[in-house]
Amino acid sequence: AKPFVMISRCPSCNEPIVRKPGEADYYCVNPNCEEKRINSLIHFASKPAYDIDTLGEKMVRLLYQKGLVRSIPEIFTLYTKKDEMLNLDRMGQKSVDKLLNAIEESKKQDLSRLIFGLGIRHCGAKVSRILAQTYLSLDALLDADFEAMRQIQDIGEVIASEVVAWFKDEDYQRLGSTLKELGLKTSEDKVEVKESFFTGKK
């Protein structure tokens, strides 16, 4: 058998890929890598994340390649580009209306789905639910403190470090503000846990 040799550059943009000490995954370091940007949109719209019906991988790639959607906020301003969408292959009036209605309906999704859809490293569906129920709003997460977050059960130092760093980044703070202005649900009510035989048990 031939020894496996890991590639050293991203197959999409040819920038270096790196692996952090103690981690298994390699990452492209180029923030403008097209494949990374496309996949971040695919992840956001996917069923486990923001669950936007009819906005699957093929549709995301088509809209990206045609310059209609290049960022998450542009998904929610797509209604302004209806004429351009009608000129795409296999996109009739019915298909366009269905997609735009699904996007509008998705704005009602829970905060946890929005957090998960943002694609923060180490922040899966479970962690997103914990963060949503602990902080209750995107604004509160923007001001989150590392020391306080790392004390939350099932969060820890690694996750807290990634989440806090993500929300402290000015670009991502602007993204959060923009999504709020676009009408996405960025807060939720705290779930009241009723006392029972199982309260506090694992």
CSV table of C-alpha atoms in Angstrom, one decimal:
chain,number,residue,atom,x,y,z
A,1,ALA,CA,0.0,0.0,0.0
A,2,LYS,CA,1.1,3.5,-0.6
A,3,PRO,CA,1.5,5.9,2.4
A,4,PHE,CA,-1.3,8.6,2.5
A,5,VAL,CA,0.1,12.1,1.8
A,6,MET,CA,-2.2,14.9,2.9
A,7,ILE,CA,-2.6,17.8,0.5
A,8,SER,CA,-1.0,21.1,1.6
A,9,ARG,CA,-3.2,23.5,-0.3
A,10,CYS,CA,-7.0,24.1,-0.7
A,11,PRO,CA,-8.2,22.3,-3.9
A,12,SER,CA,-10.6,25.3,-4.5
A,13,CYS,CA,-8.4,28.4,-4.0
A,14,ASN,CA,-4.9,26.9,-3.7
A,15,GLU,CA,-4.3,28.7,-0.4
A,16,PRO,CA,-2.5,26.8,2.4
A,17,ILE,CA,-4.6,24.5,4.6
A,18,VAL,CA,-3.7,24.1,8.3
A,19,ARG,CA,-4.6,21.9,11.2
A,20,LYS,CA,-4.6,23.2,14.8
A,21,PRO,CA,-2.6,21.2,17.4
A,22,GLY,CA,-4.7,18.5,18.9
A,23,GLU,CA,-7.4,18.6,16.2
A,24,ALA,CA,-8.1,16.2,13.4
A,25,ASP,CA,-9.5,18.5,10.7
A,26,TYR,CA,-7.6,20.7,8.2
A,27,TYR,CA,-9.0,24.1,7.3
A,28,CYS,CA,-8.4,26.5,4.4
A,29,VAL,CA,-7.0,29.7,5.8
A,30,ASN,CA,-8.4,31.9,3.0
A,31,PRO,CA,-11.6,33.8,4.2
A,32,ASN,CA,-12.5,34.6,0.6
A,33,CYS,CA,-12.3,31.0,-0.6
A,34,GLU,CA,-15.3,30.5,-2.9
A,35,GLU,CA,-15.9,26.9,-1.9
A,36,LYS,CA,-15.9,27.9,1.7
A,37,ARG,CA,-18.4,30.7,1.1
A,38,ILE,CA,-20.7,28.4,-1.0
A,39,ASN,CA,-20.6,25.7,1.7
A,40,SER,CA,-21.3,28.2,4.4
A,41,LEU,CA,-24.5,29.1,2.5
A,42,ILE,CA,-25.4,25.5,1.9
A,43,HIS,CA,-25.0,24.8,5.7
A,44,PHE,CA,-27.1,27.8,6.7
A,45,ALA,CA,-30.0,26.8,4.5
A,46,SER,CA,-29.8,23.1,5.3
A,47,LYS,CA,-32.5,21.2,7.1
A,48,PRO,CA,-30.6,20.8,10.4
A,49,ALA,CA,-29.7,24.5,10.4
A,50,TYR,CA,-32.2,27.2,9.2
A,51,ASP,CA,-34.2,24.7,7.2
A,52,ILE,CA,-35.1,26.8,4.1
A,53,ASP,CA,-37.3,24.6,2.0
A,54,THR,CA,-36.2,24.3,-1.7
A,55,LEU,CA,-32.9,26.1,-1.1
A,56,GLY,CA,-30.7,23.0,-1.5
A,57,GLU,CA,-27.1,22.6,-2.5
A,58,LYS,CA,-27.8,22.8,-6.3
A,59,MET,CA,-29.9,26.0,-5.9
A,60,VAL,CA,-27.3,27.6,-3.6
A,61,ARG,CA,-24.5,26.9,-6.1
A,62,LEU,CA,-26.6,28.2,-9.0
A,63,LEU,CA,-27.6,31.5,-7.2
A,64,TYR,CA,-24.0,32.0,-6.1
A,65,GLN,CA,-22.5,31.4,-9.6
A,66,LYS,CA,-25.0,33.9,-11.0
A,67,GLY,CA,-24.1,36.5,-8.4
A,68,LEU,CA,-27.5,36.6,-6.8
A,69,VAL,CA,-26.5,35.2,-3.4
A,70,ARG,CA,-23.0,35.7,-2.1
A,71,SER,CA,-23.7,36.0,1.7
A,72,ILE,CA,-26.3,35.0,4.2
A,73,PRO,CA,-28.1,38.4,4.3
A,74,GLU,CA,-28.5,38.2,0.5
A,75,ILE,CA,-30.7,35.1,0.9
A,76,PHE,CA,-33.2,37.4,2.6
A,77,THR,CA,-33.0,40.2,0.0
A,78,LEU,CA,-33.4,37.7,-2.9
A,79,TYR,CA,-37.0,39.0,-3.5
A,80,THR,CA,-35.5,42.1,-4.9
A,81,LYS,CA,-33.9,40.0,-7.7
A,82,LYS,CA,-37.0,38.2,-8.8
A,83,ASP,CA,-36.6,39.2,-12.5
A,84,GLU,CA,-33.1,37.8,-12.6
A,85,MET,CA,-34.3,34.6,-11.0
A,86,LEU,CA,-37.0,34.1,-13.6
A,87,ASN,CA,-34.3,34.1,-16.3
A,88,LEU,CA,-32.5,31.2,-14.8
A,89,ASP,CA,-32.8,27.7,-16.3
A,90,ARG,CA,-35.8,25.7,-14.9
A,91,MET,CA,-36.9,28.6,-12.8
A,92,GLY,CA,-40.5,29.5,-13.6
A,93,GLN,CA,-42.8,31.8,-11.7
A,94,LYS,CA,-44.1,29.0,-9.5
A,95,SER,CA,-40.6,27.8,-8.6
A,96,VAL,CA,-39.4,31.4,-7.8
A,97,ASP,CA,-42.5,32.1,-5.7
A,98,LYS,CA,-42.1,28.9,-3.8
A,99,LEU,CA,-38.5,29.6,-2.9
A,100,LEU,CA,-39.2,33.2,-1.9
A,101,ASN,CA,-42.1,32.1,0.3
A,102,ALA,CA,-39.9,29.5,1.9
A,103,ILE,CA,-37.2,32.1,2.7
A,104,GLU,CA,-39.8,34.5,4.2
A,105,GLU,CA,-41.3,31.7,6.3
A,106,SER,CA,-37.9,30.7,7.6
A,107,LYS,CA,-37.5,34.0,9.4
A,108,LYS,CA,-39.7,32.4,12.2
A,109,GLN,CA,-37.1,29.8,13.0
A,110,ASP,CA,-35.8,29.5,16.5
A,111,LEU,CA,-32.7,31.4,17.7
A,112,SER,CA,-30.9,28.0,18.1
A,113,ARG,CA,-31.2,27.3,14.4
A,114,LEU,CA,-29.9,30.7,13.5
A,115,ILE,CA,-26.8,30.2,15.8
A,116,PHE,CA,-26.2,26.7,14.3
A,117,GLY,CA,-26.6,28.0,10.8
A,118,LEU,CA,-23.9,30.7,11.3
A,119,GLY,CA,-21.3,27.9,11.1
A,120,ILE,CA,-19.3,28.7,14.2
A,121,ARG,CA,-16.6,26.1,14.8
A,122,HIS,CA,-17.4,23.5,17.5
A,123,CYS,CA,-20.9,24.9,17.7
A,124,GLY,CA,-23.2,22.1,16.7
A,125,ALA,CA,-27.0,21.8,17.1
A,126,LYS,CA,-26.8,20.8,20.8
A,127,VAL,CA,-24.4,23.7,21.8
A,128,SER,CA,-26.6,26.1,19.8
A,129,ARG,CA,-29.6,25.1,21.8
A,130,ILE,CA,-27.8,25.6,25.0
A,131,LEU,CA,-26.5,29.0,24.0
A,132,ALA,CA,-29.9,30.1,22.8
A,133,GLN,CA,-31.6,29.1,26.1
A,134,THR,CA,-28.8,30.6,28.2
A,135,TYR,CA,-28.5,34.0,26.4
A,136,LEU,CA,-32.0,34.2,24.9
A,137,SER,CA,-30.9,36.7,22.2
A,138,LEU,CA,-28.2,37.4,19.6
A,139,ASP,CA,-27.5,40.8,21.2
A,140,ALA,CA,-26.7,39.0,24.5
A,141,LEU,CA,-24.3,36.7,22.6
A,142,LEU,CA,-22.5,39.6,21.1
A,143,ASP,CA,-21.6,40.8,24.6
A,144,ALA,CA,-20.9,37.3,25.9
A,145,ASP,CA,-18.1,36.9,28.4
A,146,PHE,CA,-15.6,34.0,28.0
A,147,GLU,CA,-15.2,33.2,31.7
A,148,ALA,CA,-19.0,33.1,32.2
A,149,MET,CA,-19.6,31.0,29.1
A,150,ARG,CA,-17.0,28.4,29.9
A,151,GLN,CA,-18.8,27.6,33.1
A,152,ILE,CA,-22.0,26.6,31.3
A,153,GLN,CA,-22.5,22.8,31.3
A,154,ASP,CA,-21.4,21.1,28.0
A,155,ILE,CA,-19.7,24.3,26.8
A,156,GLY,CA,-16.1,24.4,28.2
A,157,GLU,CA,-13.0,26.4,27.2
A,158,VAL,CA,-12.6,25.3,23.5
A,159,ILE,CA,-16.2,26.0,22.5
A,160,ALA,CA,-16.4,29.2,24.6
A,161,SER,CA,-13.2,30.5,23.0
A,162,GLU,CA,-14.5,29.9,19.5
A,163,VAL,CA,-18.0,31.3,20.1
A,164,VAL,CA,-16.8,34.5,22.0
A,165,ALA,CA,-14.1,35.2,19.4
A,166,TRP,CA,-16.7,34.8,16.6
A,167,PHE,CA,-19.1,37.2,18.1
A,168,LYS,CA,-16.4,39.7,18.9
A,169,ASP,CA,-15.3,39.9,15.3
A,170,GLU,CA,-16.6,43.2,13.8
A,171,ASP,CA,-17.6,41.6,10.5
A,172,TYR,CA,-19.8,39.0,12.3
A,173,GLN,CA,-21.2,41.7,14.6
A,174,ARG,CA,-22.4,43.5,11.5
A,175,LEU,CA,-23.8,40.3,10.2
A,176,GLY,CA,-25.8,39.8,13.3
A,177,SER,CA,-27.2,43.3,13.2
A,178,THR,CA,-28.0,43.0,9.5
A,179,LEU,CA,-30.0,39.7,10.1
A,180,LYS,CA,-31.9,41.4,12.9
A,181,GLU,CA,-32.8,44.3,10.6
A,182,LEU,CA,-33.9,41.9,7.9
A,183,GLY,CA,-36.6,40.5,10.3
A,184,LEU,CA,-35.0,37.2,11.4
A,185,LYS,CA,-36.0,36.0,14.8
A,186,THR,CA,-33.0,36.9,17.0
A,187,SER,CA,-34.4,36.3,20.5
A,188,GLU,CA,-36.6,33.7,22.2
A,189,ASP,CA,-38.4,33.1,25.5
A,190,LYS,CA,-36.7,31.1,28.2
A,191,VAL,CA,-38.1,27.5,28.5
A,192,GLU,CA,-39.5,27.0,32.0
A,193,VAL,CA,-38.4,23.6,33.4
A,194,LYS,CA,-41.1,22.0,35.5
A,195,GLU,CA,-39.9,20.2,38.7
A,196,SER,CA,-40.3,16.4,38.5
A,197,PHE,CA,-38.7,13.2,39.7
A,198,PHE,CA,-36.1,13.6,36.9
A,199,THR,CA,-35.2,17.3,37.7
A,200,GLY,CA,-31.4,17.6,38.2
A,201,LYS,CA,-30.7,13.9,37.3
A,202,LYS,CA,-28.5,12.7,34.5
